[in-house]
Amino acid sequence: MSRVLFTGGQVFDGTGSDRAAGDVVVEDGRIVDVGTGLDGDVSVDCTGLTVLPGFFDCHVHVVMSGVDLLRQLQLPFSYQFYEAARNLRRTLEQGITTVRDAGGADLGIQRAVADGLIPGPRMQISVNVISQTGGHGDDWMPSGQCAGPWIPHPGRPDAIADGPDDMRRVARTLLRAGAQVLKVCTTGGVLSPGDDPRHSQFTPEELQVLVAEARMQGRHVMAHAQGAEGIKNAVRAGIRSIEHGIFLDDEAIELMLEHRTWLVPTLVAPLAVIRAVKAGASLPAEMVRKAEEVAEVHAESVRRAVEAGVRIAMGTDSGVGPHGENLEELPLMQACGLSPAQVLAATTSSSAELLGHGDELGRLAPGYRADLVLVSGDAFDLAALPGGIQQVWRDGVRVIPSTVD
């Protein structure tokens, strides 16, 4: 197979080190060398460009395309799968070559990407969101009807659980359906009409059962966790990552440091809800009020976590907001105290470590899979980064612009 030489540009290796002039050589889908003065059979001119590892988004919902409840009620059931194909393509165009779907995508969507039926980033899926009755993932509405993105179907089993035995059954059902990570709501949330983001959901005993079931199958658990007590319950139970982390307190941060728990902030999510409503989306007033209340305290919580040294990985909650605008999260992370290099490391090597891919993705180093993003301009100008993406390669194949476009 031809050796492809990416030459003449700057290289950001994903570790958080500064950029440096260098070449990258790819063969048979893997990086075989990084350095200067290298050679290859085919050259890609990277003059004026920075070569980075493929980006990650550790919190997406590819079957969601906004938060307009009235629109969701009017769409045919199968429409979500066609929208998912579009959403995956838009995500790939952002340089994101790996995602963790935090609820909604089933095994069929993941396999369609893996088999090349539709273009998109490789996927780690949770299938559905585990919720207690009346919890954040329970789509029951005051009308008595269920409306939302987690409605069960044959590939997306019901994930409402009450009590340790029910939690065990739901965990095993989702794992059987193909989940590579289990997603649980340990607090209320913004986009659920009957709960409060600060209130806890599930008991410590229920969460311990969930983590035990996941570990027996070599899996991890991620937690939608916004209130401090629900965050602490999740961390003590051994859950690997806290999603959102809106109301962190000092004890929660200390526990996360002690347990080396990851934080996936999704800072753009409440902002996306507010924008959607201003653009005409139909949402209950209670959801809008909660989004407005959490936006500012969210950023402050993340700032404190960053200052303390909590491990950060990039995630957006895209699906709540538009797919294809994922990189808007990066300057928001910078505003919370991370340097541009740290933000990009959180979007590459740190996210790879969180998802269990740290030994083969997220860095430009020999032996790693050849996911590359070629960016013009200053790659550390995070606000301008999306407009500078020129090429995206996944496993040594150029996927953006596609060779079949």
PDB file of N, CA and C in Angstrom, residues 21-95:
ATOM      1  N   ALA A  21       6.851  22.425  13.174  1.00  0.00           N
ATOM      2  CA  ALA A  21       6.976  22.023  11.781  1.00  0.00           C
ATOM      3  C   ALA A  21       7.301  20.534  11.713  1.00  0.00           C
ATOM      4  N   GLY A  22       6.639  19.836  10.790  1.00  0.00           N
ATOM      5  CA  GLY A  22       6.905  18.403  10.701  1.00  0.00           C
ATOM      6  C   GLY A  22       6.076  17.731   9.632  1.00  0.00           C
ATOM      7  N   ASP A  23       6.375  16.472   9.423  1.00  0.00           N
ATOM      8  CA  ASP A  23       5.680  15.631   8.458  1.00  0.00           C
ATOM      9  C   ASP A  23       5.005  14.477   9.188  1.00  0.00           C
ATOM     10  N   VAL A  24       3.995  13.918   8.541  1.00  0.00           N
ATOM     11  CA  VAL A  24       3.322  12.723   9.040  1.00  0.00           C
ATOM     12  C   VAL A  24       3.240  11.736   7.890  1.00  0.00           C
ATOM     13  N   VAL A  25       3.620  10.485   8.141  1.00  0.00           N
ATOM     14  CA  VAL A  25       3.553   9.448   7.118  1.00  0.00           C
ATOM     15  C   VAL A  25       2.516   8.413   7.538  1.00  0.00           C
ATOM     16  N   VAL A  26       1.623   8.085   6.578  1.00  0.00           N
ATOM     17  CA  VAL A  26       0.530   7.151   6.822  1.00  0.00           C
ATOM     18  C   VAL A  26       0.641   5.989   5.840  1.00  0.00           C
ATOM     19  N   GLU A  27       0.444   4.783   6.358  1.00  0.00           N
ATOM     20  CA  GLU A  27       0.439   3.607   5.494  1.00  0.00           C
ATOM     21  C   GLU A  27      -0.551   2.593   6.054  1.00  0.00           C
ATOM     22  N   ASP A  28      -1.400   2.068   5.178  1.00  0.00           N
ATOM     23  CA  ASP A  28      -2.360   1.031   5.549  1.00  0.00           C
ATOM     24  C   ASP A  28      -3.214   1.466   6.737  1.00  0.00           C
ATOM     25  N   GLY A  29      -3.641   2.732   6.730  1.00  0.00           N
ATOM     26  CA  GLY A  29      -4.557   3.234   7.744  1.00  0.00           C
ATOM     27  C   GLY A  29      -3.935   3.599   9.064  1.00  0.00           C
ATOM     28  N   ARG A  30      -2.615   3.484   9.175  1.00  0.00           N
ATOM     29  CA  ARG A  30      -1.922   3.786  10.427  1.00  0.00           C
ATOM     30  C   ARG A  30      -0.840   4.829  10.193  1.00  0.00           C
ATOM     31  N   ILE A  31      -0.549   5.588  11.230  1.00  0.00           N
ATOM     32  CA  ILE A  31       0.591   6.501  11.198  1.00  0.00           C
ATOM     33  C   ILE A  31       1.854   5.675  11.416  1.00  0.00           C
ATOM     34  N   VAL A  32       2.822   5.828  10.530  1.00  0.00           N
ATOM     35  CA  VAL A  32       4.056   5.056  10.664  1.00  0.00           C
ATOM     36  C   VAL A  32       5.229   5.924  11.086  1.00  0.00           C
ATOM     37  N   ASP A  33       5.118   7.247  10.903  1.00  0.00           N
ATOM     38  CA  ASP A  33       6.227   8.109  11.326  1.00  0.00           C
ATOM     39  C   ASP A  33       5.739   9.544  11.439  1.00  0.00           C
ATOM     40  N   VAL A  34       6.323  10.277  12.374  1.00  0.00           N
ATOM     41  CA  VAL A  34       6.094  11.712  12.553  1.00  0.00           C
ATOM     42  C   VAL A  34       7.452  12.345  12.791  1.00  0.00           C
ATOM     43  N   GLY A  35       7.783  13.367  12.019  1.00  0.00           N
ATOM     44  CA  GLY A  35       9.090  14.002  12.178  1.00  0.00           C
ATOM     45  C   GLY A  35       9.367  14.962  11.050  1.00  0.00           C
ATOM     46  N   THR A  36      10.625  15.158  10.746  1.00  0.00           N
ATOM     47  CA  THR A  36      11.019  16.067   9.665  1.00  0.00           C
ATOM     48  C   THR A  36      11.826  15.305   8.630  1.00  0.00           C
ATOM     49  N   GLY A  37      11.759  15.794   7.384  1.00  0.00           N
ATOM     50  CA  GLY A  37      12.537  15.191   6.315  1.00  0.00           C
ATOM     51  C   GLY A  37      12.102  13.800   5.942  1.00  0.00           C
ATOM     52  N   LEU A  38      10.831  13.479   6.135  1.00  0.00           N
ATOM     53  CA  LEU A  38      10.334  12.141   5.841  1.00  0.00           C
ATOM     54  C   LEU A  38       9.968  12.020   4.364  1.00  0.00           C
ATOM     55  N   ASP A  39       9.736  10.802   3.904  1.00  0.00           N
ATOM     56  CA  ASP A  39       9.361  10.611   2.503  1.00  0.00           C
ATOM     57  C   ASP A  39       8.184   9.656   2.407  1.00  0.00           C
ATOM     58  N   GLY A  40       7.583   9.627   1.212  1.00  0.00           N
ATOM     59  CA  GLY A  40       6.445   8.757   0.963  1.00  0.00           C
ATOM     60  C   GLY A  40       6.238   8.580  -0.519  1.00  0.00           C
ATOM     61  N   ASP A  41       5.287   7.729  -0.867  1.00  0.00           N
ATOM     62  CA  ASP A  41       4.986   7.483  -2.280  1.00  0.00           C
ATOM     63  C   ASP A  41       4.077   8.557  -2.860  1.00  0.00           C
ATOM     64  N   VAL A  42       3.175   9.084  -2.034  1.00  0.00           N
ATOM     65  CA  VAL A  42       2.229  10.121  -2.437  1.00  0.00           C
ATOM     66  C   VAL A  42       2.313  11.242  -1.409  1.00  0.00           C
ATOM     67  N   SER A  43       2.337  12.487  -1.894  1.00  0.00           N
ATOM     68  CA  SER A  43       2.463  13.623  -0.987  1.00  0.00           C
ATOM     69  C   SER A  43       1.172  14.430  -0.934  1.00  0.00           C
ATOM     70  N   VAL A  44       0.830  14.905   0.257  1.00  0.00           N
ATOM     71  CA  VAL A  44      -0.246  15.863   0.460  1.00  0.00           C
ATOM     72  C   VAL A  44       0.408  17.146   0.937  1.00  0.00           C
ATOM     73  N   ASP A  45       0.300  18.203   0.148  1.00  0.00           N
ATOM     74  CA  ASP A  45       0.950  19.470   0.470  1.00  0.00           C
ATOM     75  C   ASP A  45       0.192  20.164   1.593  1.00  0.00           C
ATOM     76  N   CYS A  46       0.845  20.332   2.732  1.00  0.00           N
ATOM     77  CA  CYS A  46       0.219  20.947   3.901  1.00  0.00           C
ATOM     78  C   CYS A  46       0.781  22.338   4.179  1.00  0.00           C
ATOM     79  N   THR A  47       1.373  22.958   3.164  1.00  0.00           N
ATOM     80  CA  THR A  47       1.906  24.304   3.333  1.00  0.00           C
ATOM     81  C   THR A  47       0.790  25.247   3.801  1.00  0.00           C
ATOM     82  N   GLY A  48       1.037  25.961   4.877  1.00  0.00           N
ATOM     83  CA  GLY A  48       0.042  26.878   5.423  1.00  0.00           C
ATOM     84  C   GLY A  48      -1.027  26.202   6.258  1.00  0.00           C
ATOM     85  N   LEU A  49      -0.882  24.893   6.481  1.00  0.00           N
ATOM     86  CA  LEU A  49      -1.881  24.139   7.228  1.00  0.00           C
ATOM     87  C   LEU A  49      -1.285  23.567   8.511  1.00  0.00           C
ATOM     88  N   THR A  50      -2.165  23.252   9.455  1.00  0.00           N
ATOM     89  CA  THR A  50      -1.786  22.492  10.642  1.00  0.00           C
ATOM     90  C   THR A  50      -2.455  21.131  10.559  1.00  0.00           C
ATOM     91  N   VAL A  51      -1.675  20.083  10.832  1.00  0.00           N
ATOM     92  CA  VAL A  51      -2.202  18.721  10.852  1.00  0.00           C
ATOM     93  C   VAL A  51      -2.465  18.342  12.307  1.00  0.00           C
ATOM     94  N   LEU A  52      -3.713  17.976  12.597  1.00  0.00           N
ATOM     95  CA  LEU A  52      -4.126  17.602  13.951  1.00  0.00           C
ATOM     96  C   LEU A  52      -4.726  16.206  13.942  1.00  0.00           C
ATOM     97  N   PRO A  53      -4.794  15.554  15.104  1.00  0.00           N
ATOM     98  CA  PRO A  53      -5.533  14.286  15.172  1.00  0.00           C
ATOM     99  C   PRO A  53      -7.016  14.538  14.924  1.00  0.00           C
ATOM    100  N   GLY A  54      -7.729  13.511  14.467  1.00  0.00           N
ATOM    101  CA  GLY A  54      -9.175  13.623  14.350  1.00  0.00           C
ATOM    102  C   GLY A  54      -9.805  13.998  15.678  1.00  0.00           C
ATOM    103  N   PHE A  55     -10.809  14.853  15.621  1.00  0.00           N
ATOM    104  CA  PHE A  55     -11.461  15.353  16.831  1.00  0.00           C
ATOM    105  C   PHE A  55     -12.484  14.335  17.346  1.00  0.00           C
ATOM    106  N   PHE A  56     -12.827  14.488  18.622  1.00  0.00           N
ATOM    107  CA  PHE A  56     -13.870  13.708  19.285  1.00  0.00           C
ATOM    108  C   PHE A  56     -14.991  14.640  19.740  1.00  0.00           C
ATOM    109  N   ASP A  57     -16.197  14.107  19.775  1.00  0.00           N
ATOM    110  CA  ASP A  57     -17.296  14.713  20.513  1.00  0.00           C
ATOM    111  C   ASP A  57     -17.885  13.606  21.369  1.00  0.00           C
ATOM    112  N   CYS A  58     -17.725  13.736  22.676  1.00  0.00           N
ATOM    113  CA  CYS A  58     -18.083  12.656  23.596  1.00  0.00           C
ATOM    114  C   CYS A  58     -19.529  12.709  24.076  1.00  0.00           C
ATOM    115  N   HIS A  59     -20.335  13.610  23.482  1.00  0.00           N
ATOM    116  CA  HIS A  59     -21.740  13.672  23.896  1.00  0.00           C
ATOM    117  C   HIS A  59     -22.573  14.231  22.754  1.00  0.00           C
ATOM    118  N   VAL A  60     -23.108  13.335  21.936  1.00  0.00           N
ATOM    119  CA  VAL A  60     -24.000  13.728  20.854  1.00  0.00           C
ATOM    120  C   VAL A  60     -25.259  12.871  20.898  1.00  0.00           C
ATOM    121  N   HIS A  61     -26.290  13.337  20.186  1.00  0.00           N
ATOM    122  CA  HIS A  61     -27.521  12.575  19.985  1.00  0.00           C
ATOM    123  C   HIS A  61     -27.853  12.669  18.497  1.00  0.00           C
ATOM    124  N   VAL A  62     -27.397  11.707  17.715  1.00  0.00           N
ATOM    125  CA  VAL A  62     -27.492  11.874  16.263  1.00  0.00           C
ATOM    126  C   VAL A  62     -28.908  11.705  15.737  1.00  0.00           C
ATOM    127  N   VAL A  63     -29.818  11.073  16.502  1.00  0.00           N
ATOM    128  CA  VAL A  63     -31.200  10.976  16.034  1.00  0.00           C
ATOM    129  C   VAL A  63     -32.032  12.191  16.431  1.00  0.00           C
ATOM    130  N   MET A  64     -31.457  13.099  17.204  1.00  0.00           N
ATOM    131  CA  MET A  64     -32.138  14.341  17.555  1.00  0.00           C
ATOM    132  C   MET A  64     -31.675  15.459  16.621  1.00  0.00           C
ATOM    133  N   SER A  65     -32.614  16.303  16.237  1.00  0.00           N
ATOM    134  CA  SER A  65     -32.283  17.439  15.364  1.00  0.00           C
ATOM    135  C   SER A  65     -32.984  18.689  15.875  1.00  0.00           C
ATOM    136  N   GLY A  66     -32.726  18.993  17.144  1.00  0.00           N
ATOM    137  CA  GLY A  66     -33.347  20.147  17.768  1.00  0.00           C
ATOM    138  C   GLY A  66     -34.311  19.727  18.860  1.00  0.00           C
ATOM    139  N   VAL A  67     -34.849  20.735  19.566  1.00  0.00           N
ATOM    140  CA  VAL A  67     -35.652  20.478  20.760  1.00  0.00           C
ATOM    141  C   VAL A  67     -37.096  20.956  20.614  1.00  0.00           C
ATOM    142  N   ASP A  68     -37.563  21.061  19.378  1.00  0.00           N
ATOM    143  CA  ASP A  68     -38.927  21.515  19.117  1.00  0.00           C
ATOM    144  C   ASP A  68     -39.880  20.327  19.290  1.00  0.00           C
ATOM    145  N   LEU A  69     -40.625  20.291  20.396  1.00  0.00           N
ATOM    146  CA  LEU A  69     -41.493  19.158  20.678  1.00  0.00           C
ATOM    147  C   LEU A  69     -42.610  19.026  19.655  1.00  0.00           C
ATOM    148  N   LEU A  70     -43.178  20.140  19.207  1.00  0.00           N
ATOM    149  CA  LEU A  70     -44.251  20.080  18.221  1.00  0.00           C
ATOM    150  C   LEU A  70     -43.745  19.472  16.914  1.00  0.00           C
ATOM    151  N   ARG A  71     -42.552  19.836  16.522  1.00  0.00           N
ATOM    152  CA  ARG A  71     -41.971  19.266  15.301  1.00  0.00           C
ATOM    153  C   ARG A  71     -41.780  17.755  15.455  1.00  0.00           C
ATOM    154  N   GLN A  72     -41.259  17.329  16.607  1.00  0.00           N
ATOM    155  CA  GLN A  72     -41.043  15.903  16.836  1.00  0.00           C
ATOM    156  C   GLN A  72     -42.340  15.112  16.728  1.00  0.00           C
ATOM    157  N   LEU A  73     -43.430  15.664  17.243  1.00  0.00           N
ATOM    158  CA  LEU A  73     -44.706  14.970  17.215  1.00  0.00           C
ATOM    159  C   LEU A  73     -45.263  14.837  15.802  1.00  0.00           C
ATOM    160  N   GLN A  74     -44.835  15.686  14.905  1.00  0.00           N
ATOM    161  CA  GLN A  74     -45.373  15.685  13.553  1.00  0.00           C
ATOM    162  C   GLN A  74     -44.538  14.877  12.561  1.00  0.00           C
ATOM    163  N   LEU A  75     -43.391  14.354  12.997  1.00  0.00           N
ATOM    164  CA  LEU A  75     -42.522  13.626  12.080  1.00  0.00           C
ATOM    165  C   LEU A  75     -42.845  12.134  12.080  1.00  0.00           C
ATOM    166  N   PRO A  76     -42.814  11.486  10.916  1.00  0.00           N
ATOM    167  CA  PRO A  76     -42.962  10.031  10.879  1.00  0.00           C
ATOM    168  C   PRO A  76     -41.836   9.355  11.661  1.00  0.00           C
ATOM    169  N   PHE A  77     -42.117   8.161  12.166  1.00  0.00           N
ATOM    170  CA  PHE A  77     -41.156   7.460  13.022  1.00  0.00           C
ATOM    171  C   PHE A  77     -39.792   7.306  12.359  1.00  0.00           C
ATOM    172  N   SER A  78     -39.745   6.883  11.089  1.00  0.00           N
ATOM    173  CA  SER A  78     -38.476   6.558  10.442  1.00  0.00           C
ATOM    174  C   SER A  78     -37.669   7.784  10.035  1.00  0.00           C
ATOM    175  N   TYR A  79     -38.291   8.971  10.121  1.00  0.00           N
ATOM    176  CA  TYR A  79     -37.592  10.180   9.679  1.00  0.00           C
ATOM    177  C   TYR A  79     -36.316  10.410  10.462  1.00  0.00           C
ATOM    178  N   GLN A  80     -36.278  10.010  11.735  1.00  0.00           N
ATOM    179  CA  GLN A  80     -35.109  10.227  12.585  1.00  0.00           C
ATOM    180  C   GLN A  80     -33.854   9.562  12.023  1.00  0.00           C
ATOM    181  N   PHE A  81     -34.012   8.439  11.331  1.00  0.00           N
ATOM    182  CA  PHE A  81     -32.852   7.721  10.819  1.00  0.00           C
ATOM    183  C   PHE A  81     -32.239   8.431   9.611  1.00  0.00           C
ATOM    184  N   TYR A  82     -33.076   9.052   8.797  1.00  0.00           N
ATOM    185  CA  TYR A  82     -32.562   9.823   7.668  1.00  0.00           C
ATOM    186  C   TYR A  82     -31.900  11.117   8.158  1.00  0.00           C
ATOM    187  N   GLU A  83     -32.497  11.714   9.177  1.00  0.00           N
ATOM    188  CA  GLU A  83     -31.846  12.878   9.774  1.00  0.00           C
ATOM    189  C   GLU A  83     -30.519  12.495  10.411  1.00  0.00           C
ATOM    190  N   ALA A  84     -30.448  11.309  11.013  1.00  0.00           N
ATOM    191  CA  ALA A  84     -29.193  10.865  11.613  1.00  0.00           C
ATOM    192  C   ALA A  84     -28.088  10.785  10.573  1.00  0.00           C
ATOM    193  N   ALA A  85     -28.401  10.305   9.368  1.00  0.00           N
ATOM    194  CA  ALA A  85     -27.395  10.225   8.309  1.00  0.00           C
ATOM    195  C   ALA A  85     -26.870  11.609   7.956  1.00  0.00           C
ATOM    196  N   ARG A  86     -27.768  12.577   7.852  1.00  0.00           N
ATOM    197  CA  ARG A  86     -27.339  13.950   7.593  1.00  0.00           C
ATOM    198  C   ARG A  86     -26.521  14.498   8.755  1.00  0.00           C
ATOM    199  N   ASN A  87     -26.954  14.241   9.980  1.00  0.00           N
ATOM    200  CA  ASN A  87     -26.255  14.759  11.156  1.00  0.00           C
ATOM    201  C   ASN A  87     -24.850  14.188  11.275  1.00  0.00           C
ATOM    202  N   LEU A  88     -24.703  12.913  10.962  1.00  0.00           N
ATOM    203  CA  LEU A  88     -23.383  12.289  11.010  1.00  0.00           C
ATOM    204  C   LEU A  88     -22.451  12.908   9.983  1.00  0.00           C
ATOM    205  N   ARG A  89     -22.938  13.157   8.781  1.00  0.00           N
ATOM    206  CA  ARG A  89     -22.115  13.787   7.751  1.00  0.00           C
ATOM    207  C   ARG A  89     -21.686  15.182   8.204  1.00  0.00           C
ATOM    208  N   ARG A  90     -22.597  15.957   8.746  1.00  0.00           N
ATOM    209  CA  ARG A  90     -22.261  17.306   9.207  1.00  0.00           C
ATOM    210  C   ARG A  90     -21.216  17.267  10.330  1.00  0.00           C
ATOM    211  N   THR A  91     -21.318  16.263  11.189  1.00  0.00           N
ATOM    212  CA  THR A  91     -20.348  16.123  12.272  1.00  0.00           C
ATOM    213  C   THR A  91     -18.965  15.807  11.717  1.00  0.00           C
ATOM    214  N   LEU A  92     -18.900  14.915  10.745  1.00  0.00           N
ATOM    215  CA  LEU A  92     -17.632  14.561  10.115  1.00  0.00           C
ATOM    216  C   LEU A  92     -16.992  15.779   9.451  1.00  0.00           C
ATOM    217  N   GLU A  93     -17.798  16.634   8.863  1.00  0.00           N
ATOM    218  CA  GLU A  93     -17.284  17.835   8.209  1.00  0.00           C
ATOM    219  C   GLU A  93     -16.618  18.792   9.189  1.00  0.00           C
ATOM    220  N   GLN A  94     -16.897  18.653  10.479  1.00  0.00           N
ATOM    221  CA  GLN A  94     -16.263  19.462  11.514  1.00  0.00           C
ATOM    222  C   GLN A  94     -14.905  18.913  11.930  1.00  0.00           C
ATOM    223  N   GLY A  95     -14.475  17.832  11.306  1.00  0.00           N
ATOM    224  CA  GLY A  95     -13.220  17.203  11.697  1.00  0.00           C
ATOM    225  C   GLY A  95     -13.381  16.205  12.815  1.00  0.00           C
TER     226      GLY A  95
END
